[in-house]
């Protein structure tokens, strides 16, 4: 088991794939031909935001920019993936097909992918800009200000995540990892999942994506079992308890390494909400349901949507727009 756990982090790669994906078969020719095929592939997949219509607004990191669509005024995020010189036409075809799939996944709780473009050194993916940031950055800000995330807000987060996951489940799309950094909030307070695709970790794409965190993985995935949609339900339970308690729910002080922490997740009883009277029995039951250790008995997202806590949350009117503005202290 130790050997399996040692390789866990490398196994947890962000991957979005269609269960019956079809990849274009292109012959491998000389480099000049490869470049020609590359250009044709991305000309076909170019979204309605052509490169010459985009203006840089802000650089968030070395590979991430906020771009302004000059004619429409729409702001989008442009993610850059530096490519290796050995990248072959079939790899570009695979990426183009992946983006074609992503563009069809339109749902209120998914970050919209608009399209892609490429130049001599990079592939760019253009997606919806969520100004409220992700739950990882939000949680850090709340802790810094000695605040809490209230139960009604937790309910709306659960609703959004489950609706997005249930949609992907219905489309036979596998998302093998869920963590706070890929759950986003818009300026209007909408909850959105952000998944870009398997090309994030394609062996021929140097994406510089931040390493995924297996600490949100289910026990069965840590042990190396095959993927099921219920793996993500476990992750949601961990995320909600972390948001509610302002700290990661497992005691990391006794874990001298990632390996030790992962062994605790596999061997120990699942964490629970703290003893605060702030949390309802419905929320406690919801998190316990998410963290059922046996994946066979753990519900799928489409089933968990019917949980009493979610039913209660749907009846609550919560001004999520006001909440995210308070988090970031926006004036308007």
CSV table of C-alpha atoms in Angstrom, one decimal:
chain,number,residue,atom,x,y,z
A,1,UNK,CA,0.0,0.0,0.0
A,2,UNK,CA,2.9,2.3,0.8
A,3,UNK,CA,4.2,1.9,-2.8
A,4,UNK,CA,0.7,2.8,-4.1
A,5,UNK,CA,0.5,5.9,-1.9
A,6,UNK,CA,3.9,7.1,-3.0
A,7,UNK,CA,2.7,7.3,-6.6
A,8,UNK,CA,-0.7,8.8,-5.7
A,9,UNK,CA,0.2,12.4,-6.4
A,10,UNK,CA,1.4,11.7,-9.9
A,11,UNK,CA,-1.9,9.8,-10.5
A,12,UNK,CA,-4.1,12.8,-9.6
A,13,UNK,CA,-3.9,14.7,-12.8
A,14,UNK,CA,-6.7,17.0,-13.9
A,15,UNK,CA,-8.5,15.1,-16.6
A,16,UNK,CA,-11.7,15.7,-18.4
A,17,UNK,CA,-12.4,13.1,-21.0
A,18,UNK,CA,-15.4,11.7,-22.9
A,19,UNK,CA,-16.0,8.0,-22.2
A,20,UNK,CA,-16.0,7.2,-25.9
A,21,UNK,CA,-13.7,9.9,-27.3
A,22,UNK,CA,-12.7,9.8,-30.9
A,23,UNK,CA,-9.3,11.2,-31.8
A,24,UNK,CA,-8.4,12.2,-35.4
A,25,UNK,CA,-6.0,10.0,-37.2
A,26,UNK,CA,-3.4,12.1,-39.0
A,27,UNK,CA,-0.2,10.9,-40.7
A,28,UNK,CA,3.1,12.0,-39.3
A,29,UNK,CA,5.0,13.9,-41.9
A,30,UNK,CA,7.9,16.4,-42.0
A,31,UNK,CA,8.0,19.4,-39.7
A,32,UNK,CA,6.8,21.8,-42.4
A,33,UNK,CA,3.7,19.6,-42.9
A,34,UNK,CA,3.2,19.3,-39.2
A,35,UNK,CA,3.1,23.1,-38.8
A,36,UNK,CA,0.6,23.4,-41.7
A,37,UNK,CA,-1.7,20.8,-40.1
A,38,UNK,CA,-1.4,22.6,-36.8
A,39,UNK,CA,-2.5,25.9,-38.3
A,40,UNK,CA,-5.4,24.3,-40.1
A,41,UNK,CA,-6.6,22.5,-37.0
A,42,UNK,CA,-6.8,25.7,-34.9
A,43,UNK,CA,-8.2,27.8,-37.7
A,44,UNK,CA,-11.1,25.4,-37.7
A,45,UNK,CA,-11.4,25.5,-34.0
A,46,UNK,CA,-10.9,29.3,-33.6
A,47,UNK,CA,-13.6,30.7,-31.4
A,48,UNK,CA,-15.6,33.9,-32.1
A,49,UNK,CA,-12.9,35.8,-30.3
A,50,UNK,CA,-10.1,36.0,-32.8
A,51,UNK,CA,-6.6,36.9,-31.6
A,52,UNK,CA,-6.6,40.4,-33.2
A,53,UNK,CA,-9.8,41.2,-31.4
A,54,UNK,CA,-8.3,40.7,-28.0
A,55,UNK,CA,-6.4,43.1,-25.8
A,56,UNK,CA,-4.5,42.3,-22.7
A,57,UNK,CA,-6.0,43.8,-19.5
A,58,UNK,CA,-4.1,42.2,-16.7
A,59,UNK,CA,-1.4,39.5,-16.3
A,60,UNK,CA,-2.4,37.2,-13.5
A,61,UNK,CA,0.7,34.9,-13.8
A,62,UNK,CA,3.3,33.9,-16.4
A,63,UNK,CA,0.7,31.8,-18.3
A,64,UNK,CA,-2.6,33.4,-17.4
A,65,UNK,CA,-4.0,36.7,-18.7
A,66,UNK,CA,-7.3,38.6,-18.5
A,67,UNK,CA,-8.2,39.7,-22.1
A,68,UNK,CA,-10.7,42.2,-23.3
A,69,UNK,CA,-12.8,41.4,-26.4
A,70,UNK,CA,-12.5,44.9,-28.1
A,71,UNK,CA,-15.8,44.8,-30.1
A,72,UNK,CA,-18.0,43.2,-27.4
A,73,UNK,CA,-16.4,44.5,-24.2
A,74,UNK,CA,-16.4,40.9,-22.8
A,75,UNK,CA,-13.6,39.9,-20.6
A,76,UNK,CA,-12.2,36.4,-20.9
A,77,UNK,CA,-9.3,34.4,-19.4
A,78,UNK,CA,-6.5,33.3,-21.7
A,79,UNK,CA,-4.5,30.3,-20.5
A,80,UNK,CA,-1.2,29.6,-22.3
A,81,UNK,CA,0.3,26.2,-22.8
A,82,UNK,CA,3.9,26.2,-24.0
A,83,UNK,CA,4.4,23.4,-26.5
A,84,UNK,CA,7.3,21.2,-27.2
A,85,UNK,CA,9.0,21.3,-30.6
A,86,UNK,CA,8.2,17.6,-31.0
A,87,UNK,CA,4.5,18.1,-30.8
A,88,UNK,CA,2.9,16.2,-33.7
A,89,UNK,CA,-0.2,16.9,-35.8
A,90,UNK,CA,-2.1,14.1,-34.0
A,91,UNK,CA,-1.6,15.9,-30.7
A,92,UNK,CA,-3.0,19.2,-32.1
A,93,UNK,CA,-5.9,17.2,-33.5
A,94,UNK,CA,-6.5,15.7,-30.0
A,95,UNK,CA,-6.4,19.2,-28.4
A,96,UNK,CA,-8.7,20.6,-31.0
A,97,UNK,CA,-11.2,17.8,-30.5
A,98,UNK,CA,-11.0,18.3,-26.8
A,99,UNK,CA,-11.8,22.0,-27.1
A,100,UNK,CA,-14.7,21.2,-29.5
A,101,UNK,CA,-16.1,19.0,-26.8
A,102,UNK,CA,-15.6,21.6,-24.0
A,103,UNK,CA,-17.4,24.3,-26.1
A,104,UNK,CA,-20.5,22.1,-26.2
A,105,UNK,CA,-20.6,21.8,-22.4
A,106,UNK,CA,-22.8,24.8,-21.7
A,107,UNK,CA,-24.4,24.9,-18.2
A,108,UNK,CA,-24.9,27.7,-15.6
A,109,UNK,CA,-22.6,25.9,-13.2
A,110,UNK,CA,-19.7,25.3,-15.6
A,111,UNK,CA,-17.0,27.8,-16.6
A,112,UNK,CA,-17.7,28.4,-20.3
A,113,UNK,CA,-14.9,27.6,-22.7
A,114,UNK,CA,-15.0,29.8,-25.8
A,115,UNK,CA,-12.3,28.3,-27.9
A,116,UNK,CA,-8.6,28.2,-28.7
A,117,UNK,CA,-5.9,29.6,-30.8
A,118,UNK,CA,-2.2,29.0,-31.2
A,119,UNK,CA,1.1,30.5,-32.3
A,120,UNK,CA,4.6,29.2,-32.9
A,121,UNK,CA,5.3,28.5,-29.2
A,122,UNK,CA,1.9,28.2,-27.4
A,123,UNK,CA,-1.6,27.0,-27.4
A,124,UNK,CA,-4.2,29.3,-25.8
A,125,UNK,CA,-7.5,28.4,-24.3
A,126,UNK,CA,-10.1,31.2,-23.9
A,127,UNK,CA,-12.6,30.8,-21.2
A,128,UNK,CA,-15.1,32.7,-19.0
A,129,UNK,CA,-13.7,35.1,-16.5
A,130,UNK,CA,-15.0,34.5,-12.9
A,131,UNK,CA,-14.1,37.7,-11.1
A,132,UNK,CA,-14.9,36.3,-7.6
A,133,UNK,CA,-12.0,33.9,-7.8
A,134,UNK,CA,-11.9,30.3,-6.6
A,135,UNK,CA,-12.9,28.8,-3.3
A,136,UNK,CA,-9.2,28.4,-2.4
A,137,UNK,CA,-8.5,32.1,-2.6
A,138,UNK,CA,-11.9,32.9,-1.0
A,139,UNK,CA,-11.3,30.6,2.0
A,140,UNK,CA,-7.8,32.2,2.6
A,141,UNK,CA,-9.4,35.7,2.6
A,142,UNK,CA,-12.2,34.6,5.0
A,143,UNK,CA,-9.7,33.1,7.4
A,144,UNK,CA,-7.4,36.2,7.2
A,145,UNK,CA,-10.4,38.4,8.2
A,146,UNK,CA,-11.5,36.1,11.0
A,147,UNK,CA,-14.8,35.5,9.2
A,148,UNK,CA,-16.9,32.4,8.5
A,149,UNK,CA,-18.7,31.0,5.6
A,150,UNK,CA,-22.3,30.7,6.8
A,151,UNK,CA,-24.6,27.6,6.3
A,152,UNK,CA,-26.8,29.3,3.7
A,153,UNK,CA,-23.8,30.1,1.6
A,154,UNK,CA,-22.5,26.6,2.0
A,155,UNK,CA,-25.8,25.4,0.8
A,156,UNK,CA,-25.6,27.4,-2.4
A,157,UNK,CA,-22.1,26.2,-3.0
A,158,UNK,CA,-23.2,22.6,-2.7
A,159,UNK,CA,-26.1,23.3,-5.0
A,160,UNK,CA,-23.9,24.8,-7.7
A,161,UNK,CA,-21.3,22.0,-7.5
A,162,UNK,CA,-23.8,19.2,-7.5
A,163,UNK,CA,-25.7,20.7,-10.4
A,164,UNK,CA,-22.5,21.0,-12.4
A,165,UNK,CA,-21.4,17.5,-11.6
A,166,UNK,CA,-24.8,16.0,-12.3
A,167,UNK,CA,-24.7,17.7,-15.7
A,168,UNK,CA,-21.3,16.2,-16.5
A,169,UNK,CA,-22.5,12.8,-15.2
A,170,UNK,CA,-25.5,13.0,-17.6
A,171,UNK,CA,-23.1,13.7,-20.5
A,172,UNK,CA,-20.8,10.8,-19.5
A,173,UNK,CA,-17.9,13.2,-18.8
A,174,UNK,CA,-15.4,12.1,-16.2
A,175,UNK,CA,-13.8,14.7,-14.0
A,176,UNK,CA,-11.3,12.8,-11.9
A,177,UNK,CA,-10.5,15.6,-9.4
A,178,UNK,CA,-12.5,18.2,-7.4
A,179,UNK,CA,-10.8,20.7,-5.2
A,180,UNK,CA,-11.3,24.3,-4.0
A,181,UNK,CA,-9.1,25.8,-6.7
A,182,UNK,CA,-11.4,24.6,-9.5
A,183,UNK,CA,-14.6,25.8,-8.0
A,184,UNK,CA,-15.1,29.4,-9.0
A,185,UNK,CA,-17.5,32.3,-8.1
A,186,UNK,CA,-18.6,35.0,-10.6
A,187,UNK,CA,-19.1,38.6,-9.7
A,188,UNK,CA,-22.8,37.8,-9.6
A,189,UNK,CA,-22.3,35.1,-7.0
A,190,UNK,CA,-22.7,32.1,-9.4
A,191,UNK,CA,-20.9,28.9,-8.6
A,192,UNK,CA,-19.0,27.3,-11.5
A,193,UNK,CA,-16.8,24.3,-12.0
A,194,UNK,CA,-13.7,24.9,-14.1
A,195,UNK,CA,-12.3,22.0,-16.1
A,196,UNK,CA,-10.1,22.5,-19.1
A,197,UNK,CA,-9.4,19.0,-20.3
A,198,UNK,CA,-6.9,16.2,-20.6
A,199,UNK,CA,-4.5,18.3,-22.6
A,200,UNK,CA,-3.5,20.0,-19.4
A,201,UNK,CA,-1.3,17.0,-18.7
A,202,UNK,CA,-0.7,15.7,-22.2
A,203,UNK,CA,2.9,14.5,-22.2
A,204,UNK,CA,3.6,16.7,-25.1
A,205,UNK,CA,2.2,19.9,-23.6
A,206,UNK,CA,4.3,21.8,-21.0
A,207,UNK,CA,1.3,23.5,-19.3
A,208,UNK,CA,2.9,24.6,-16.0
A,209,UNK,CA,-0.4,23.8,-14.3
A,210,UNK,CA,-0.2,23.9,-10.5
A,211,UNK,CA,0.1,20.4,-9.1
A,212,UNK,CA,-3.2,18.9,-8.1
A,213,UNK,CA,-3.8,18.1,-4.4
A,214,UNK,CA,-4.6,14.5,-3.6
A,215,UNK,CA,-5.6,15.5,-0.1
A,216,UNK,CA,-9.1,16.0,-1.4
A,217,UNK,CA,-9.2,12.5,-3.0
A,218,UNK,CA,-11.4,9.7,-1.8
A,219,UNK,CA,-9.9,6.7,0.1
A,220,UNK,CA,-10.5,4.4,-2.8
A,221,UNK,CA,-8.8,6.7,-5.3
A,222,UNK,CA,-5.7,6.9,-3.0
A,223,UNK,CA,-5.6,3.1,-2.9
A,224,UNK,CA,-5.6,3.1,-6.7
A,225,UNK,CA,-9.1,2.0,-7.4
A,226,UNK,CA,-10.7,3.0,-10.7
A,227,UNK,CA,-12.6,6.2,-11.2
A,228,UNK,CA,-16.3,6.6,-10.3
A,229,UNK,CA,-18.4,9.8,-10.1
A,230,UNK,CA,-18.8,9.2,-6.3
A,231,UNK,CA,-15.1,10.0,-5.8
A,232,UNK,CA,-16.1,13.6,-6.3
A,233,UNK,CA,-18.8,13.5,-3.8
A,234,UNK,CA,-16.2,12.6,-1.1
A,235,UNK,CA,-14.1,15.6,-2.3
A,236,UNK,CA,-17.1,17.9,-1.9
A,237,UNK,CA,-17.7,16.7,1.6
A,238,UNK,CA,-14.0,17.5,2.6
A,239,UNK,CA,-14.3,20.9,0.9
A,240,UNK,CA,-17.5,21.8,2.7
A,241,UNK,CA,-16.1,20.8,6.2
A,242,UNK,CA,-12.9,22.8,5.4
A,243,UNK,CA,-15.0,25.9,4.5
A,244,UNK,CA,-17.2,25.5,7.6
A,245,UNK,CA,-14.3,25.1,10.0
A,246,UNK,CA,-11.8,27.4,8.3
A,247,UNK,CA,-9.2,24.6,8.2
A,248,UNK,CA,-8.5,21.4,6.5
A,249,UNK,CA,-10.4,18.7,8.5
A,250,UNK,CA,-7.6,16.1,8.9
A,251,UNK,CA,-5.0,16.7,11.6
A,252,UNK,CA,-1.8,17.3,9.6
A,253,UNK,CA,0.4,17.9,12.7
A,254,UNK,CA,1.0,14.2,13.1
A,255,UNK,CA,1.7,13.7,9.4
A,256,UNK,CA,5.3,14.3,8.6
A,257,UNK,CA,4.7,13.8,4.9
A,258,UNK,CA,2.1,13.6,2.2
A,259,UNK,CA,2.3,9.8,2.4
A,260,UNK,CA,1.4,9.9,6.1
A,261,UNK,CA,-1.6,12.2,5.5
A,262,UNK,CA,-2.9,10.0,2.7
A,263,UNK,CA,-2.6,6.9,4.9
A,264,UNK,CA,-4.7,8.8,7.5
A,265,UNK,CA,-7.4,9.4,4.9
A,266,UNK,CA,-7.5,5.7,4.0
A,267,UNK,CA,-7.3,4.3,7.5
A,268,UNK,CA,-9.0,6.8,9.8
A,269,UNK,CA,-12.7,7.5,10.3
A,270,UNK,CA,-14.1,10.3,8.1
A,271,UNK,CA,-13.9,13.8,9.6
A,272,UNK,CA,-17.1,15.5,10.8
A,273,UNK,CA,-18.2,19.1,11.3
A,274,UNK,CA,-17.1,20.8,14.5
A,275,UNK,CA,-19.2,20.9,17.7
A,276,UNK,CA,-20.5,24.4,17.0
A,277,UNK,CA,-24.2,24.8,17.3
A,278,UNK,CA,-24.1,26.9,14.2
A,279,UNK,CA,-24.6,23.9,11.9
A,280,UNK,CA,-28.0,22.2,11.4
A,281,UNK,CA,-28.6,18.5,11.6
A,282,UNK,CA,-29.3,18.5,7.8
A,283,UNK,CA,-25.8,19.9,7.0
A,284,UNK,CA,-24.2,17.4,9.4
A,285,UNK,CA,-26.1,14.6,7.7
A,286,UNK,CA,-25.1,15.9,4.3
A,287,UNK,CA,-21.4,15.9,5.0
A,288,UNK,CA,-21.6,12.4,6.6
A,289,UNK,CA,-23.4,11.2,3.5
A,290,UNK,CA,-20.6,12.7,1.2
A,291,UNK,CA,-18.0,11.0,3.4
A,292,UNK,CA,-19.3,7.4,3.4
A,293,UNK,CA,-16.1,5.4,3.0
A,294,UNK,CA,-17.6,2.7,0.9
A,295,UNK,CA,-18.0,4.2,-2.6
A,296,UNK,CA,-20.7,1.7,-3.4
A,297,UNK,CA,-23.0,3.2,-0.8
A,298,UNK,CA,-21.9,6.8,-1.4
A,299,UNK,CA,-24.5,8.6,-3.6
A,300,UNK,CA,-23.9,10.1,-7.0
A,301,UNK,CA,-24.3,13.8,-7.6
A,302,UNK,CA,-27.6,13.4,-9.3
A,303,UNK,CA,-28.9,11.4,-6.3
A,304,UNK,CA,-27.3,13.7,-3.7
A,305,UNK,CA,-29.2,16.7,-5.1
A,306,UNK,CA,-32.3,15.2,-3.5
A,307,UNK,CA,-30.8,15.3,0.0
A,308,UNK,CA,-32.8,17.2,2.6
A,309,UNK,CA,-30.0,19.7,3.1
A,310,UNK,CA,-30.1,20.6,-0.6
A,311,UNK,CA,-33.9,20.7,-0.6
A,312,UNK,CA,-33.7,23.1,2.3
A,313,UNK,CA,-31.1,25.2,0.6
A,314,UNK,CA,-33.3,25.5,-2.5
A,315,UNK,CA,-35.9,27.2,-0.5
A,316,UNK,CA,-33.6,29.8,0.9
A,317,UNK,CA,-33.1,33.1,-0.9
A,318,UNK,CA,-29.4,34.0,-0.5
A,319,UNK,CA,-27.8,37.1,-2.1
A,320,UNK,CA,-24.6,35.5,-3.3
A,321,UNK,CA,-23.8,38.6,-5.2
A,322,UNK,CA,-23.7,40.6,-2.0
A,323,UNK,CA,-21.7,37.8,-0.3
A,324,UNK,CA,-18.9,37.8,-2.8
A,325,UNK,CA,-18.7,41.6,-2.8
A,326,UNK,CA,-18.3,41.5,1.0
A,327,UNK,CA,-15.6,38.9,0.7
A,328,UNK,CA,-13.5,41.1,-1.6
A,329,UNK,CA,-14.8,44.4,-0.1
A,330,UNK,CA,-16.0,45.6,-3.5
A,331,UNK,CA,-17.7,49.0,-3.4
A,332,UNK,CA,-20.1,48.2,-6.3
